[in-house]
CSV table of C-alpha atoms and ligand atoms in Angstrom, one decimal:
chain,number,residue,atom,x,y,z
R,1,MET,CA,-14.5,-14.1,-26.3
R,2,ALA,CA,-12.0,-15.6,-23.9
R,3,ALA,CA,-13.2,-18.4,-21.7
R,4,PRO,CA,-13.9,-17.5,-18.3
R,5,ASN,CA,-11.0,-18.1,-16.0
R,6,PRO,CA,-11.3,-21.5,-14.4
R,7,VAL,CA,-9.6,-20.6,-11.3
R,8,THR,CA,-10.7,-17.9,-9.1
R,9,LEU,CA,-8.3,-18.1,-6.3
R,10,SER,CA,-4.6,-19.4,-6.2
R,11,ILE,CA,-3.1,-20.1,-2.9
R,12,ILE,CA,0.7,-19.8,-3.1
R,13,VAL,CA,2.5,-21.7,-0.5
R,14,PRO,CA,6.4,-21.8,-0.2
R,15,ILE,CA,7.5,-25.0,1.1
R,16,PHE,CA,11.2,-25.7,2.6
R,17,ASN,CA,11.4,-28.9,4.8
R,18,GLU,CA,7.9,-28.8,5.9
R,19,GLU,CA,7.0,-32.4,5.8
R,20,ALA,CA,5.7,-31.9,9.5
R,21,VAL,CA,3.0,-29.6,8.5
R,22,ILE,CA,1.8,-30.4,5.0
R,23,PRO,CA,-1.1,-32.9,5.9
R,24,GLU,CA,-2.6,-30.5,8.3
R,25,LEU,CA,-2.1,-27.5,5.9
R,26,TYR,CA,-3.9,-29.3,3.4
R,27,ARG,CA,-6.5,-30.3,5.8
R,28,ARG,CA,-7.0,-26.7,7.0
R,29,ILE,CA,-6.9,-25.1,3.7
R,30,THR,CA,-9.5,-27.6,2.1
R,31,ALA,CA,-11.8,-27.2,5.3
R,32,VAL,CA,-11.7,-23.4,4.8
R,33,MET,CA,-12.2,-23.6,0.9
R,34,GLU,CA,-15.2,-25.8,1.3
R,35,GLY,CA,-17.0,-23.0,3.2
R,36,ILE,CA,-16.1,-20.5,0.3
R,37,ASP,CA,-17.8,-21.8,-2.9
R,38,ILE,CA,-15.3,-20.8,-5.5
R,39,ASN,CA,-12.6,-22.6,-7.7
R,40,TRP,CA,-9.2,-22.7,-6.2
R,41,GLU,CA,-5.7,-24.0,-6.8
R,42,MET,CA,-2.7,-24.3,-4.3
R,43,VAL,CA,0.4,-23.5,-5.9
R,44,CYS,CA,3.3,-25.0,-3.7
R,45,ILE,CA,6.6,-24.1,-4.5
R,46,ASN,CA,9.4,-26.5,-3.1
R,47,ASP,CA,12.1,-24.4,-2.2
R,48,GLY,CA,14.9,-27.1,-2.4
R,49,SER,CA,13.5,-29.2,0.4
R,50,GLN,CA,15.8,-32.2,1.8
R,51,ASP,CA,13.0,-34.2,3.4
R,52,ARG,CA,9.9,-35.9,2.1
R,53,SER,CA,7.8,-32.7,1.4
R,54,VAL,CA,7.9,-33.3,-2.4
R,55,GLU,CA,6.7,-37.0,-2.1
R,56,MET,CA,3.9,-35.8,0.1
R,57,LEU,CA,2.7,-33.0,-2.1
R,58,LEU,CA,2.7,-35.2,-5.2
R,59,ALA,CA,0.9,-38.1,-3.2
R,60,LEU,CA,-1.8,-35.4,-2.5
R,61,ARG,CA,-2.0,-34.4,-6.0
R,62,GLN,CA,-2.9,-37.8,-7.1
R,63,THR,CA,-6.2,-37.5,-5.3
R,64,ASP,CA,-6.5,-33.7,-5.7
R,65,PRO,CA,-5.3,-32.0,-8.7
R,66,ARG,CA,-6.0,-28.6,-7.3
R,67,ILE,CA,-2.6,-29.1,-5.7
R,68,LYS,CA,0.0,-27.9,-8.1
R,69,LEU,CA,3.9,-28.1,-7.4
R,70,LEU,CA,6.9,-26.1,-8.7
R,71,ASP,CA,9.9,-27.9,-7.8
R,72,PHE,CA,12.9,-25.7,-7.6
R,73,SER,CA,16.3,-27.1,-8.6
R,74,ARG,CA,17.9,-26.1,-5.2
R,75,ASN,CA,17.0,-23.5,-2.3
R,76,PHE,CA,16.6,-20.0,-3.5
R,77,GLY,CA,15.0,-18.4,-0.6
R,78,HIS,CA,11.4,-17.7,0.7
R,79,GLN,CA,10.9,-14.5,-1.2
R,80,ILE,CA,12.0,-16.0,-4.5
R,81,ALA,CA,9.6,-19.0,-3.9
R,82,ILE,CA,6.7,-16.4,-3.6
R,83,THR,CA,7.9,-14.7,-6.8
R,84,ALA,CA,7.6,-18.1,-8.7
R,85,GLY,CA,4.2,-18.6,-7.3
R,86,LEU,CA,3.0,-15.1,-8.5
R,87,ASP,CA,4.5,-16.0,-12.0
R,88,TYR,CA,2.7,-19.2,-12.0
R,89,ALA,CA,-0.7,-18.4,-10.4
R,90,GLU,CA,-3.6,-18.5,-12.5
R,91,GLY,CA,-6.3,-17.2,-10.4
R,92,ASP,CA,-8.3,-13.9,-10.5
R,93,ALA,CA,-6.8,-13.4,-7.2
R,94,VAL,CA,-3.9,-14.8,-5.2
R,95,VAL,CA,-3.0,-15.4,-1.6
R,96,ILE,CA,0.3,-15.9,-0.3
R,97,ILE,CA,0.5,-17.9,2.9
R,98,ASP,CA,3.2,-19.6,5.0
R,99,ALA,CA,3.1,-23.5,5.0
R,100,ASP,CA,3.6,-23.6,8.8
R,101,LEU,CA,0.0,-22.4,9.6
R,102,GLN,CA,1.2,-19.4,11.4
R,103,ASP,CA,-1.0,-17.4,9.0
R,104,PRO,CA,-4.4,-18.9,9.7
R,105,PRO,CA,-6.1,-19.9,6.3
R,106,GLU,CA,-9.5,-18.9,8.1
R,107,VAL,CA,-8.5,-15.2,7.3
R,108,ILE,CA,-8.7,-15.9,3.5
R,109,ALA,CA,-12.6,-15.6,3.7
R,110,GLU,CA,-12.1,-12.2,5.2
R,111,MET,CA,-9.7,-11.2,2.4
R,112,LEU,CA,-12.0,-12.5,-0.3
R,113,ALA,CA,-14.8,-10.4,1.2
R,114,ARG,CA,-12.4,-7.3,1.0
R,115,TRP,CA,-11.3,-8.3,-2.5
R,116,ARG,CA,-15.0,-8.3,-3.6
R,117,GLU,CA,-15.7,-4.9,-2.1
R,118,GLY,CA,-13.0,-3.8,-4.6
R,119,TYR,CA,-9.7,-3.6,-2.8
R,120,GLU,CA,-6.9,-5.0,-4.8
R,121,VAL,CA,-4.3,-5.6,-2.2
R,122,VAL,CA,-5.5,-7.2,1.2
R,123,TYR,CA,-2.7,-7.4,3.5
R,124,ALA,CA,-2.9,-9.2,7.0
R,125,VAL,CA,-1.8,-7.3,10.0
R,126,ARG,CA,-0.6,-9.1,13.0
R,127,ALA,CA,-2.6,-7.9,16.0
R,128,ASP,CA,-0.3,-10.3,18.1
R,129,ARG,CA,1.9,-13.0,17.9
R,130,GLN,CA,2.1,-16.0,19.9
R,131,GLY,CA,5.0,-18.5,20.7
R,132,GLU,CA,7.6,-16.4,19.6
R,133,SER,CA,10.5,-15.4,21.5
R,134,PHE,CA,11.1,-12.0,23.0
R,135,PHE,CA,14.3,-11.7,20.7
R,136,LYS,CA,12.1,-12.1,17.6
R,137,LEU,CA,9.3,-10.0,18.7
R,138,TRP,CA,11.5,-7.3,19.5
R,139,THR,CA,13.6,-7.2,16.5
R,140,ALA,CA,10.7,-7.7,14.3
R,141,ASN,CA,8.9,-4.6,15.9
R,142,ALA,CA,12.2,-2.5,15.7
R,143,PHE,CA,12.5,-3.6,12.0
R,144,TYR,CA,9.2,-2.4,10.7
R,145,ARG,CA,9.7,0.8,12.5
R,146,LEU,CA,13.1,1.5,11.3
R,147,LEU,CA,12.4,0.6,7.6
R,148,ARG,CA,9.3,2.9,7.8
R,149,SER,CA,11.3,5.8,9.1
R,150,ILE,CA,13.8,5.5,6.3
R,151,THR,CA,11.8,4.9,3.3
R,152,ASP,CA,9.5,6.7,1.0
R,153,VAL,CA,7.3,3.8,0.5
R,154,ASP,CA,4.3,3.3,2.5
R,155,ILE,CA,4.9,-0.1,3.8
R,156,PRO,CA,2.3,-0.8,6.7
R,157,LEU,CA,3.6,-1.9,10.2
R,158,ASP,CA,3.4,-5.5,11.4
R,159,ALA,CA,2.3,-6.9,7.9
R,160,GLY,CA,4.1,-9.8,6.5
R,161,ASP,CA,3.9,-11.6,3.3
R,162,PHE,CA,0.3,-13.1,4.2
R,163,ARG,CA,-1.8,-11.0,1.6
R,164,LEU,CA,-4.3,-11.2,-1.1
R,165,MET,CA,-3.6,-9.6,-4.5
R,166,ASP,CA,-5.9,-9.1,-7.5
R,167,ARG,CA,-4.7,-10.5,-10.9
R,168,GLN,CA,-3.9,-7.0,-12.0
R,169,VAL,CA,-1.6,-6.5,-9.2
R,170,VAL,CA,0.0,-9.9,-9.9
R,171,ARG,CA,0.6,-8.8,-13.3
R,172,THR,CA,2.5,-5.7,-12.2
R,173,MET,CA,4.3,-7.6,-9.5
R,174,ARG,CA,5.7,-10.0,-12.3
R,175,SER,CA,7.1,-7.2,-14.2
R,176,LEU,CA,9.6,-6.3,-11.3
R,177,ARG,CA,12.3,-8.7,-11.8
R,178,GLU,CA,15.0,-7.6,-9.3
R,179,ASN,CA,17.1,-10.2,-7.7
R,180,HIS,CA,17.1,-9.2,-4.0
R,181,ARG,CA,13.5,-8.9,-3.2
R,182,PHE,CA,11.4,-7.7,-0.3
R,183,MET,CA,7.9,-8.8,-1.5
R,184,ARG,CA,5.9,-6.9,1.1
R,185,GLY,CA,7.7,-3.9,0.2
R,186,LEU,CA,7.2,-4.3,-3.5
R,187,SER,CA,3.5,-4.9,-3.0
R,188,SER,CA,3.4,-1.6,-1.3
R,189,TRP,CA,5.3,0.0,-3.9
R,190,VAL,CA,3.1,-0.9,-6.8
R,191,GLY,CA,0.1,1.1,-5.2
R,192,TYR,CA,-3.4,0.2,-6.0
R,193,LYS,CA,-6.4,0.1,-3.6
R,194,GLN,CA,-4.9,-1.5,-0.3
R,195,ILE,CA,-6.4,-2.3,3.0
R,196,GLY,CA,-5.1,-4.3,6.2
R,197,VAL,CA,-7.2,-7.0,8.0
R,198,GLU,CA,-6.1,-7.8,11.6
R,199,TYR,CA,-5.4,-11.5,12.7
R,200,HIS,CA,-3.8,-13.2,15.4
R,201,ARG,CA,-0.6,-14.8,14.3
R,202,ALA,CA,-0.3,-18.5,15.5
R,203,GLU,CA,2.4,-20.6,16.7
R,204,ARG,CA,4.3,-22.8,14.1
R,205,PHE,CA,2.2,-25.9,13.9
R,206,ALA,CA,5.2,-28.2,13.8
R,207,GLY,CA,8.9,-28.3,12.9
R,208,GLU,CA,11.4,-25.4,13.3
R,209,THR,CA,11.7,-22.1,11.8
R,210,LYS,CA,13.2,-22.1,8.3
R,211,TYR,CA,14.4,-18.5,9.0
R,212,PRO,CA,17.7,-18.6,11.1
R,213,LEU,CA,19.2,-15.4,12.2
R,214,ARG,CA,21.5,-15.3,9.1
R,215,LYS,CA,18.5,-15.2,6.8
R,216,MET,CA,16.6,-12.8,8.7
R,217,LEU,CA,19.8,-10.3,8.6
R,218,ARG,CA,19.9,-11.0,4.6
R,219,LEU,CA,16.2,-10.2,4.4
R,220,THR,CA,16.7,-7.0,6.6
R,221,THR,CA,19.6,-5.8,4.4
R,222,ASP,CA,17.6,-6.6,1.2
R,223,ALA,CA,14.5,-4.6,2.5
R,224,ILE,CA,16.6,-1.6,3.6
R,225,THR,CA,18.9,-1.6,0.3
R,226,SER,CA,15.8,-2.1,-2.0
R,227,PHE,CA,13.9,0.8,-0.6
R,228,SER,CA,16.2,3.3,1.0
R,229,TYR,CA,19.4,5.3,0.3
R,230,VAL,CA,19.6,6.6,4.0
R,231,PRO,CA,22.6,4.2,4.8
R,232,LEU,CA,24.4,5.7,1.8
R,233,ARG,CA,23.7,9.3,2.9
R,234,MET,CA,24.9,8.8,6.5
R,235,ALA,CA,28.3,8.9,5.1
R,236,THR,CA,27.9,12.3,4.1
R,237,TRP,CA,26.1,13.5,7.2
R,238,PHE,CA,29.0,12.1,9.2
R,239,GLY,CA,31.6,13.6,7.0
R,240,PHE,CA,30.1,16.9,7.5
R,241,SER,CA,29.7,16.5,11.3
R,242,LEU,CA,33.3,15.2,11.5
R,243,ALA,CA,34.6,17.9,9.5
R,244,VAL,CA,32.9,20.6,11.5
R,245,ILE,CA,33.8,19.1,14.7
R,246,SER,CA,37.6,18.8,13.7
R,247,LEU,CA,37.7,22.5,12.5
R,248,ILE,CA,36.6,23.3,16.1
R,249,GLY,CA,39.1,21.1,17.4
R,250,VAL,CA,42.0,22.8,15.2
R,251,LEU,CA,40.7,26.3,16.5
R,252,VAL,CA,40.6,25.2,20.2
R,253,THR,CA,43.9,23.7,20.0
R,254,ILE,CA,45.7,26.7,18.3
R,255,GLY,CA,43.9,28.8,20.9
R,256,LEU,CA,45.3,26.5,23.7
R,257,ARG,CA,48.8,26.6,22.4
R,258,LEU,CA,48.9,30.2,21.9
R,259,SER,CA,47.8,30.7,25.7
R,260,GLY,CA,50.6,28.2,26.7
R,261,ASN,CA,48.5,25.4,27.6
R,262,ASN,CA,50.1,22.0,27.0
R,263,ALA,CA,46.9,20.0,26.4
R,264,PHE,CA,46.5,17.5,23.3
R,265,TYR,CA,50.3,16.7,23.2
R,266,GLY,CA,51.2,13.1,22.8
R,267,GLN,CA,50.2,10.2,20.6
R,268,ALA,CA,47.1,8.9,22.2
R,269,THR,CA,44.9,11.6,20.9
R,270,THR,CA,46.2,11.1,17.4
R,271,LEU,CA,45.8,7.3,17.6
R,272,VAL,CA,42.3,7.4,18.8
R,273,ALA,CA,41.2,10.1,16.2
R,274,VAL,CA,42.8,8.0,13.4
R,275,LEU,CA,41.5,4.7,14.4
R,276,PHE,CA,38.0,6.3,15.0
R,277,LEU,CA,38.0,7.5,11.7
R,278,GLY,CA,39.4,4.6,10.1
R,279,GLY,CA,36.6,2.5,11.6
R,280,ILE,CA,33.8,4.8,10.3
R,281,GLN,CA,35.3,4.6,6.9
R,282,LEU,CA,35.5,1.0,7.0
R,283,ILE,CA,31.8,0.9,8.0
R,284,PHE,CA,30.8,2.9,5.1
R,285,LEU,CA,32.9,0.9,2.7
R,286,GLY,CA,31.0,-2.1,3.9
R,287,ILE,CA,27.6,-0.2,3.4
R,288,LEU,CA,28.7,0.9,-0.1
R,289,GLY,CA,29.7,-3.0,-0.7
R,290,GLU,CA,26.2,-3.9,0.2
R,291,TYR,CA,24.9,-1.7,-2.5
R,292,LEU,CA,27.4,-2.5,-5.0
R,293,GLY,CA,27.2,-6.2,-4.7
R,294,ARG,CA,23.3,-6.0,-5.2
R,295,ILE,CA,24.1,-3.9,-8.4
R,296,TYR,CA,26.6,-6.6,-9.5
R,297,ASP,CA,23.9,-9.3,-9.0
R,298,GLU,CA,21.3,-7.1,-11.0
R,299,VAL,CA,23.7,-6.5,-13.9
R,300,LYS,CA,24.4,-10.3,-14.3
R,301,GLU,CA,20.6,-10.8,-15.1
R,302,ARG,CA,20.5,-14.5,-13.9
R,303,PRO,CA,17.2,-16.0,-13.8
R,304,LEU,CA,15.4,-15.5,-10.3
R,305,TYR,CA,14.9,-19.3,-10.0
R,306,ILE,CA,15.3,-22.5,-11.7
R,307,VAL,CA,12.1,-24.9,-11.9
R,308,ALA,CA,13.4,-28.5,-12.2
R,309,HIS,CA,9.9,-30.0,-12.4
R,310,ALA,CA,6.4,-28.4,-12.8
R,311,HIS,CA,3.5,-30.4,-12.0
R,312,GLY,CA,0.1,-29.2,-13.0
R,313,PHE,CA,1.1,-26.2,-15.0
R,314,ASP,CA,0.6,-25.7,-18.9
R,315,GLU,CA,4.2,-25.0,-20.0
R,316,ALA,CA,2.9,-22.8,-22.9
R,317,ASP,CA,1.0,-20.5,-20.5
R,318,ASN,CA,4.2,-19.8,-18.7
R,319,PRO,CA,6.7,-17.8,-20.8
R,320,THR,CA,9.1,-17.5,-17.9
R,321,GLN,CA,10.2,-21.1,-18.6
V,1,LIG,N1,10.6,-20.9,3.5
V,1,LIG,C1,11.1,-21.0,2.1
V,1,LIG,N2,12.6,-21.1,1.9
V,1,LIG,C2,13.3,-20.7,2.7
V,1,LIG,C3,12.9,-20.5,4.1
V,1,LIG,C4,11.5,-20.7,4.3
V,1,LIG,O1,10.2,-21.5,1.1
V,1,LIG,O2,14.6,-20.8,2.5
V,1,LIG,C5,9.3,-20.9,3.7
V,1,LIG,C6,8.8,-22.0,4.9
V,1,LIG,O3,8.7,-23.2,4.4
V,1,LIG,C7,7.5,-21.3,5.3
V,1,LIG,C8,7.7,-19.8,5.0
V,1,LIG,O4,8.9,-19.7,4.1
V,1,LIG,O5,6.5,-21.7,4.5
V,1,LIG,C9,8.2,-19.1,6.0
V,1,LIG,O6,9.2,-19.5,6.8
V,1,LIG,P1,9.1,-19.8,8.7
V,1,LIG,O7,7.9,-20.1,8.9
V,1,LIG,O8,10.2,-20.9,8.9
V,1,LIG,O9,9.6,-18.3,9.0
V,1,LIG,P2,9.3,-17.6,10.2
V,1,LIG,O10,7.6,-17.8,10.4
V,1,LIG,O11,10.0,-18.4,11.5
V,1,LIG,O12,9.8,-16.4,10.2
V,2,LIG,MG1,6.5,-19.3,10.3
């Protein structure tokens, strides 16, 4: 008979230049976990931090071996960091949480309660967000709704990566090795018994956001291309519509000419029509390129991440290494 799993809950925390929040993060998580009587580990993934994050985590590990650290060889991105956390987590359940305390660790207790009721994925839904710009609120809002309208996967609105997953779900997630990953989409895609819990998203405890507009846009295109063909199909719809409109245009022009009307003479009409169509064609070439580039990345089959140092993990247990 296998020995009982020593770790009940793994808390996965991606870390990218978070020296300003690490002490408070540790304090809040330990405080919450003290109130819940289970074995836990905190799997931190250093995603190529340039600051003192690694030293701080290793120092914490000296006194508390429940803190484990995967040190990436460079910055691979938030979604990949979470992926590595899922690959290495040992717990019967896993919670993914941001380091900046925007996801309050106190919600973990409620997630565990739901898990014990039999739910296999418990995702946290933002009832409101504090301290974020109007731009971020508006774009996030529009993004979730757009994504939902163009995919077949039932991705819950206003839910981020802050969620609990049962070990079974984690195993399934590990089998998904695509390069361009939208983790919350994948976690909906796998199915299982899911439920949401509401929470109030706090302000970042300290430091700056590690998601500049460039990274946000990349996440958005990854999400859309991973879960929808609608952008590709738009070319077909546009093509049909334009073909029908031009056919009507041809008939109207012939009619006008026959009745002796001189409309649509001159180059301007031609030029505008050609440039318009040229623009549309380039846009769709670009969209095609987004999908094509992603196919190329998948074909290369490079590893999703490179762990330079692993602290606290049994190498033999981790075939990914
Ligand atoms: N993060 C990461 N790699 C990156 C960017 C961010 O591991 O390239 C981590 C970051 O340390 C934090 C989480 O992802 O724990 C969410 O980032 P952040 O809070 O800056 O994003 P925001 O809440 O502003 O969208
Ligand atoms: Mg944040």
